[in-house]
Short mmCIF file of C-alpha atoms and ligand atoms in Angstrom, two decimals:
data_model
loop_
_atom_site.label_atom_id
_atom_site.label_comp_id
_atom_site.label_asym_id
_atom_site.label_seq_id
_atom_site.Cartn_x
_atom_site.Cartn_y
_atom_site.Cartn_z
CA MET A 28 8.12 -29.32 5.77
CA ASN A 29 11.41 -28.27 6.20
CA THR A 30 12.05 -30.61 9.18
CA ALA A 31 10.64 -33.41 7.20
CA VAL A 32 12.71 -33.25 4.22
CA ASP A 33 15.70 -32.41 6.50
CA ALA A 34 14.68 -36.01 8.57
CA TRP A 35 14.56 -37.61 5.09
CA LEU A 36 17.74 -36.10 3.67
CA ALA A 37 19.39 -37.45 6.91
CA TRP A 38 18.10 -40.77 5.78
CA VAL A 39 19.04 -41.23 2.52
CA PRO A 40 22.95 -41.72 2.88
CA LYS A 41 21.86 -44.76 5.07
CA TRP A 42 19.88 -46.43 2.67
CA GLU A 43 21.19 -49.51 1.15
CA PRO A 44 20.19 -51.63 -1.83
CA ALA A 45 20.94 -54.88 0.61
CA ALA A 46 17.73 -54.13 2.26
CA TYR A 47 15.73 -53.48 -1.28
CA ARG A 48 13.56 -55.96 -2.79
CA ALA A 49 11.66 -55.48 -5.50
CA ARG A 50 7.90 -55.12 -5.04
CA THR A 51 5.62 -57.10 -7.10
CA ARG A 52 2.60 -55.42 -5.54
CA LEU A 53 1.45 -51.78 -6.16
CA CYS A 54 1.87 -49.32 -3.38
CA ARG A 55 -1.32 -47.82 -2.41
CA ARG A 56 0.71 -44.61 -0.99
CA CYS A 57 3.30 -44.00 -3.74
CA THR A 58 1.62 -44.93 -6.62
CA GLY A 59 0.24 -41.39 -8.54
CA SER A 60 1.16 -39.36 -5.60
CA PRO A 61 1.28 -35.55 -6.10
CA VAL A 62 4.23 -35.55 -3.63
CA LEU A 63 6.42 -37.53 -6.04
CA VAL A 64 5.76 -35.59 -8.69
CA ALA A 65 6.34 -32.09 -6.15
CA SER A 66 9.64 -33.58 -5.35
CA GLY A 67 11.13 -34.17 -8.73
CA ILE A 68 12.20 -37.50 -7.37
CA PRO A 69 13.42 -39.65 -10.66
CA GLU A 70 10.97 -42.19 -11.58
CA GLY A 71 13.69 -44.97 -11.26
CA THR A 72 14.51 -44.44 -7.69
CA PRO A 73 13.70 -47.32 -5.73
CA HIS A 74 10.79 -47.45 -3.71
CA GLN A 75 11.87 -47.48 -0.41
CA VAL A 76 13.47 -44.12 -1.23
CA LYS A 77 10.49 -42.83 -2.57
CA HIS A 78 7.98 -44.32 0.18
CA SER A 79 10.30 -42.67 2.60
CA LEU A 80 9.65 -39.28 1.48
CA VAL A 81 5.94 -39.50 0.82
CA SER A 82 5.46 -40.77 4.03
CA ARG A 83 7.21 -38.04 6.05
CA VAL A 84 5.23 -35.82 4.16
CA GLN A 85 2.06 -37.81 4.48
CA ARG A 86 2.59 -37.50 8.05
CA ILE A 87 2.76 -33.54 7.84
CA VAL A 88 -1.06 -33.49 6.44
CA ASP A 89 -2.16 -36.18 8.46
CA ARG A 90 -1.19 -34.45 11.85
CA VAL A 91 -2.91 -31.15 10.37
CA VAL A 92 -6.06 -33.17 9.52
CA ASP A 93 -6.43 -34.66 12.88
CA ASP A 94 -6.08 -31.56 14.59
CA TYR A 95 -8.77 -29.83 12.51
CA THR A 96 -11.09 -32.73 12.89
CA ALA A 97 -10.31 -32.59 16.85
CA GLU A 98 -10.74 -28.83 16.87
CA HIS A 99 -13.84 -28.57 14.27
CA LEU A 100 -15.21 -31.44 13.58
CA PRO A 101 -16.75 -33.32 16.53
CA MET A 102 -18.57 -36.12 14.93
CA LEU A 103 -15.97 -37.27 13.09
CA HIS A 104 -13.70 -36.94 16.21
CA ALA A 105 -15.88 -38.84 17.94
CA GLU A 106 -16.17 -41.62 15.38
CA LEU A 107 -12.25 -41.79 14.92
CA SER A 108 -11.53 -41.87 18.81
CA GLY A 109 -14.00 -44.47 18.63
CA ALA A 110 -12.32 -46.53 16.17
CA ASP A 111 -9.05 -45.80 17.75
CA MET A 112 -10.14 -46.98 21.43
CA TRP A 113 -9.99 -50.58 20.25
CA ARG A 114 -7.10 -50.81 18.39
CA VAL A 115 -5.10 -49.18 21.40
CA ALA A 116 -5.39 -52.17 23.76
CA GLY A 117 -4.09 -55.04 21.12
CA TYR A 118 -1.19 -55.05 18.91
CA ASP A 119 -0.72 -52.84 15.78
CA PRO A 120 2.19 -54.26 13.83
CA ALA A 121 1.59 -50.65 11.95
CA ALA A 122 1.76 -48.61 14.97
CA GLY A 123 5.10 -46.66 15.69
CA LEU A 124 7.17 -47.69 12.44
CA ASP A 125 9.31 -45.57 10.97
CA PRO A 126 8.14 -43.74 8.02
CA GLU A 127 10.03 -46.03 5.52
CA TYR A 128 7.88 -48.75 6.43
CA ASP A 129 4.71 -46.75 7.33
CA GLY A 130 2.05 -47.61 5.24
CA LEU A 131 3.94 -50.97 3.71
CA ASP A 132 2.57 -54.53 3.98
CA PRO A 133 3.79 -55.50 7.74
CA ASP A 134 3.96 -59.14 6.50
CA PRO A 135 7.02 -60.01 3.98
CA GLU A 136 5.50 -61.62 1.09
CA PRO A 137 5.87 -65.51 1.20
CA THR A 138 9.63 -66.21 -0.08
CA GLU A 139 11.03 -69.97 -0.83
CA ALA A 140 8.27 -72.38 -0.56
CA GLY A 141 8.84 -74.56 2.09
CA GLN A 142 9.34 -72.03 4.55
CA PRO A 143 6.34 -70.94 6.03
CA PHE A 144 6.64 -68.23 8.86
CA LEU A 145 5.86 -69.69 12.02
CA PHE A 146 3.30 -66.60 12.49
CA THR A 147 2.51 -63.54 10.50
CA MET A 148 2.21 -60.09 12.18
CA ALA A 149 -1.27 -59.61 10.99
CA GLY A 150 -2.01 -63.00 12.54
CA LEU A 151 -0.58 -61.98 15.62
CA ALA A 152 -2.27 -58.63 15.41
CA ALA A 153 -5.72 -60.40 15.06
CA GLU A 154 -4.93 -62.64 17.64
CA SER A 155 -4.17 -59.74 20.45
CA GLN A 156 -7.22 -57.71 18.95
CA PRO A 157 -9.59 -57.49 22.19
CA GLU A 158 -13.34 -57.70 22.06
CA PRO A 159 -15.06 -54.97 20.01
CA PRO A 160 -16.85 -52.89 22.33
CA LEU A 161 -20.53 -53.46 22.30
CA PRO A 162 -22.48 -51.73 19.39
CA ARG A 163 -23.84 -48.65 20.20
CA PRO A 164 -27.39 -47.37 19.26
CA PRO A 165 -27.51 -46.43 15.66
CA LEU A 166 -26.90 -42.76 14.36
CA SER A 167 -29.93 -40.92 13.82
CA GLN A 168 -30.55 -39.74 10.06
CA ALA A 169 -29.60 -35.76 11.38
CA GLU A 170 -26.19 -37.19 12.56
CA LYS A 171 -25.50 -39.29 9.73
CA GLU A 172 -26.02 -36.13 7.66
CA GLN A 173 -23.37 -34.25 9.96
CA LEU A 174 -20.93 -36.73 9.75
CA ARG A 175 -21.59 -36.56 6.10
CA ARG A 176 -20.91 -33.21 5.99
CA GLU A 177 -18.00 -33.21 8.30
CA ILE A 178 -15.84 -35.90 6.48
CA GLU A 179 -16.45 -33.78 3.57
CA LEU A 180 -14.85 -31.19 5.56
CA ALA A 181 -12.16 -33.21 6.44
CA ASP A 182 -11.25 -34.10 2.56
CA LEU A 183 -11.38 -30.58 1.52
CA ARG A 184 -8.61 -29.74 4.49
CA ALA A 185 -6.81 -32.53 3.45
CA ALA A 186 -6.72 -31.89 -0.54
CA ASP A 187 -5.91 -27.90 0.82
CA ILE A 188 -3.06 -29.02 2.75
CA GLY A 189 -1.94 -31.35 0.18
CA ASN A 190 -2.01 -28.49 -2.31
CA GLU A 191 0.43 -26.19 0.38
CA VAL A 192 2.40 -29.13 1.22
CA CYS A 193 3.56 -30.50 -2.37
CA PHE A 194 3.95 -26.22 -3.34
CA SER A 195 6.56 -25.88 -0.34
CA LEU A 196 7.82 -29.07 -1.46
CA MET A 197 9.12 -27.91 -4.73
CA ALA A 198 11.37 -25.16 -3.26
CA HIS A 199 13.28 -28.37 -1.58
CA ARG A 200 13.72 -30.23 -5.59
CA PRO A 201 17.68 -29.23 -5.64
CA ARG A 202 18.54 -30.93 -2.01
CA ILE A 203 16.10 -33.80 -3.10
CA ALA A 204 17.99 -34.31 -6.41
CA ALA A 205 21.39 -33.69 -4.97
CA ALA A 206 21.00 -36.80 -2.48
CA ILE A 207 19.79 -38.71 -4.83
CA ASP A 208 22.34 -38.07 -7.17
CA ARG A 209 25.05 -38.53 -4.48
CA PHE A 210 23.78 -41.67 -1.90
CA VAL A 211 21.32 -43.62 -4.31
CA GLU A 212 22.25 -43.28 -7.97
CA PRO A 213 25.54 -44.74 -7.44
CA GLN A 214 24.50 -47.65 -5.31
CA VAL A 215 21.88 -48.77 -7.99
CA ARG A 216 24.52 -48.17 -10.86
CA ALA A 217 26.95 -50.70 -9.16
CA MET A 218 24.11 -53.09 -8.59
CA LEU A 219 23.17 -53.10 -12.03
CA ASP A 220 26.56 -53.63 -13.19
CA ASP A 221 26.91 -56.51 -10.75
CA LEU A 222 23.67 -57.88 -12.37
CA SER A 223 25.16 -57.46 -16.19
CA ARG A 224 28.56 -59.04 -14.94
CA ASN A 225 27.15 -62.03 -13.38
CA LEU A 226 24.93 -62.59 -16.78
CA GLU A 227 27.93 -62.25 -19.33
CA PRO A 228 29.35 -65.29 -20.18
CA PRO A 229 33.00 -65.80 -18.99
CA ALA A 230 35.56 -64.65 -21.48
ZN1 ZN B 538 5.26 -46.65 -0.96
#
């Protein structure tokens, strides 16, 4: 947790509103995220700044759940490795992204009319995706039940880790608030000032 917050604190000073665009679509990762509540990050903070923190914390949870699955949940582990198998060979636009972009739609939203993108990242990924492996024999009833049980256990583990992580994140609230005050707030204020200056009729 310390490492994740430290990494985020090191990233925040580099944040610039120039790269920031208002999102029209809701972010599935951030909306209602208990991580944001636990972090005490102010509601009005730009999405990218919040997303960057949520993604870093999410990676901690994912890693613990992955390890737990690999160690204790053989069927689910096999399912997930099978699903990964045909992703590794192709181009996955979401692979290896910095946490700031992790979980975001890889393609920018279409901007000005008449300027279509020559190709989209998602389209490229679809083209380079290898043929899926042959379907394997269907699961037996007992296997299905075991898989269902293992998914439940993985969910429970994720919820436990999520709680733990949020609890320990609360200890970092003062550092998080200080970083927002120092690096983000002034830039947002300057941006709003600019905006209102441009809206005022010339004297
Ligand atoms: Zn987000």
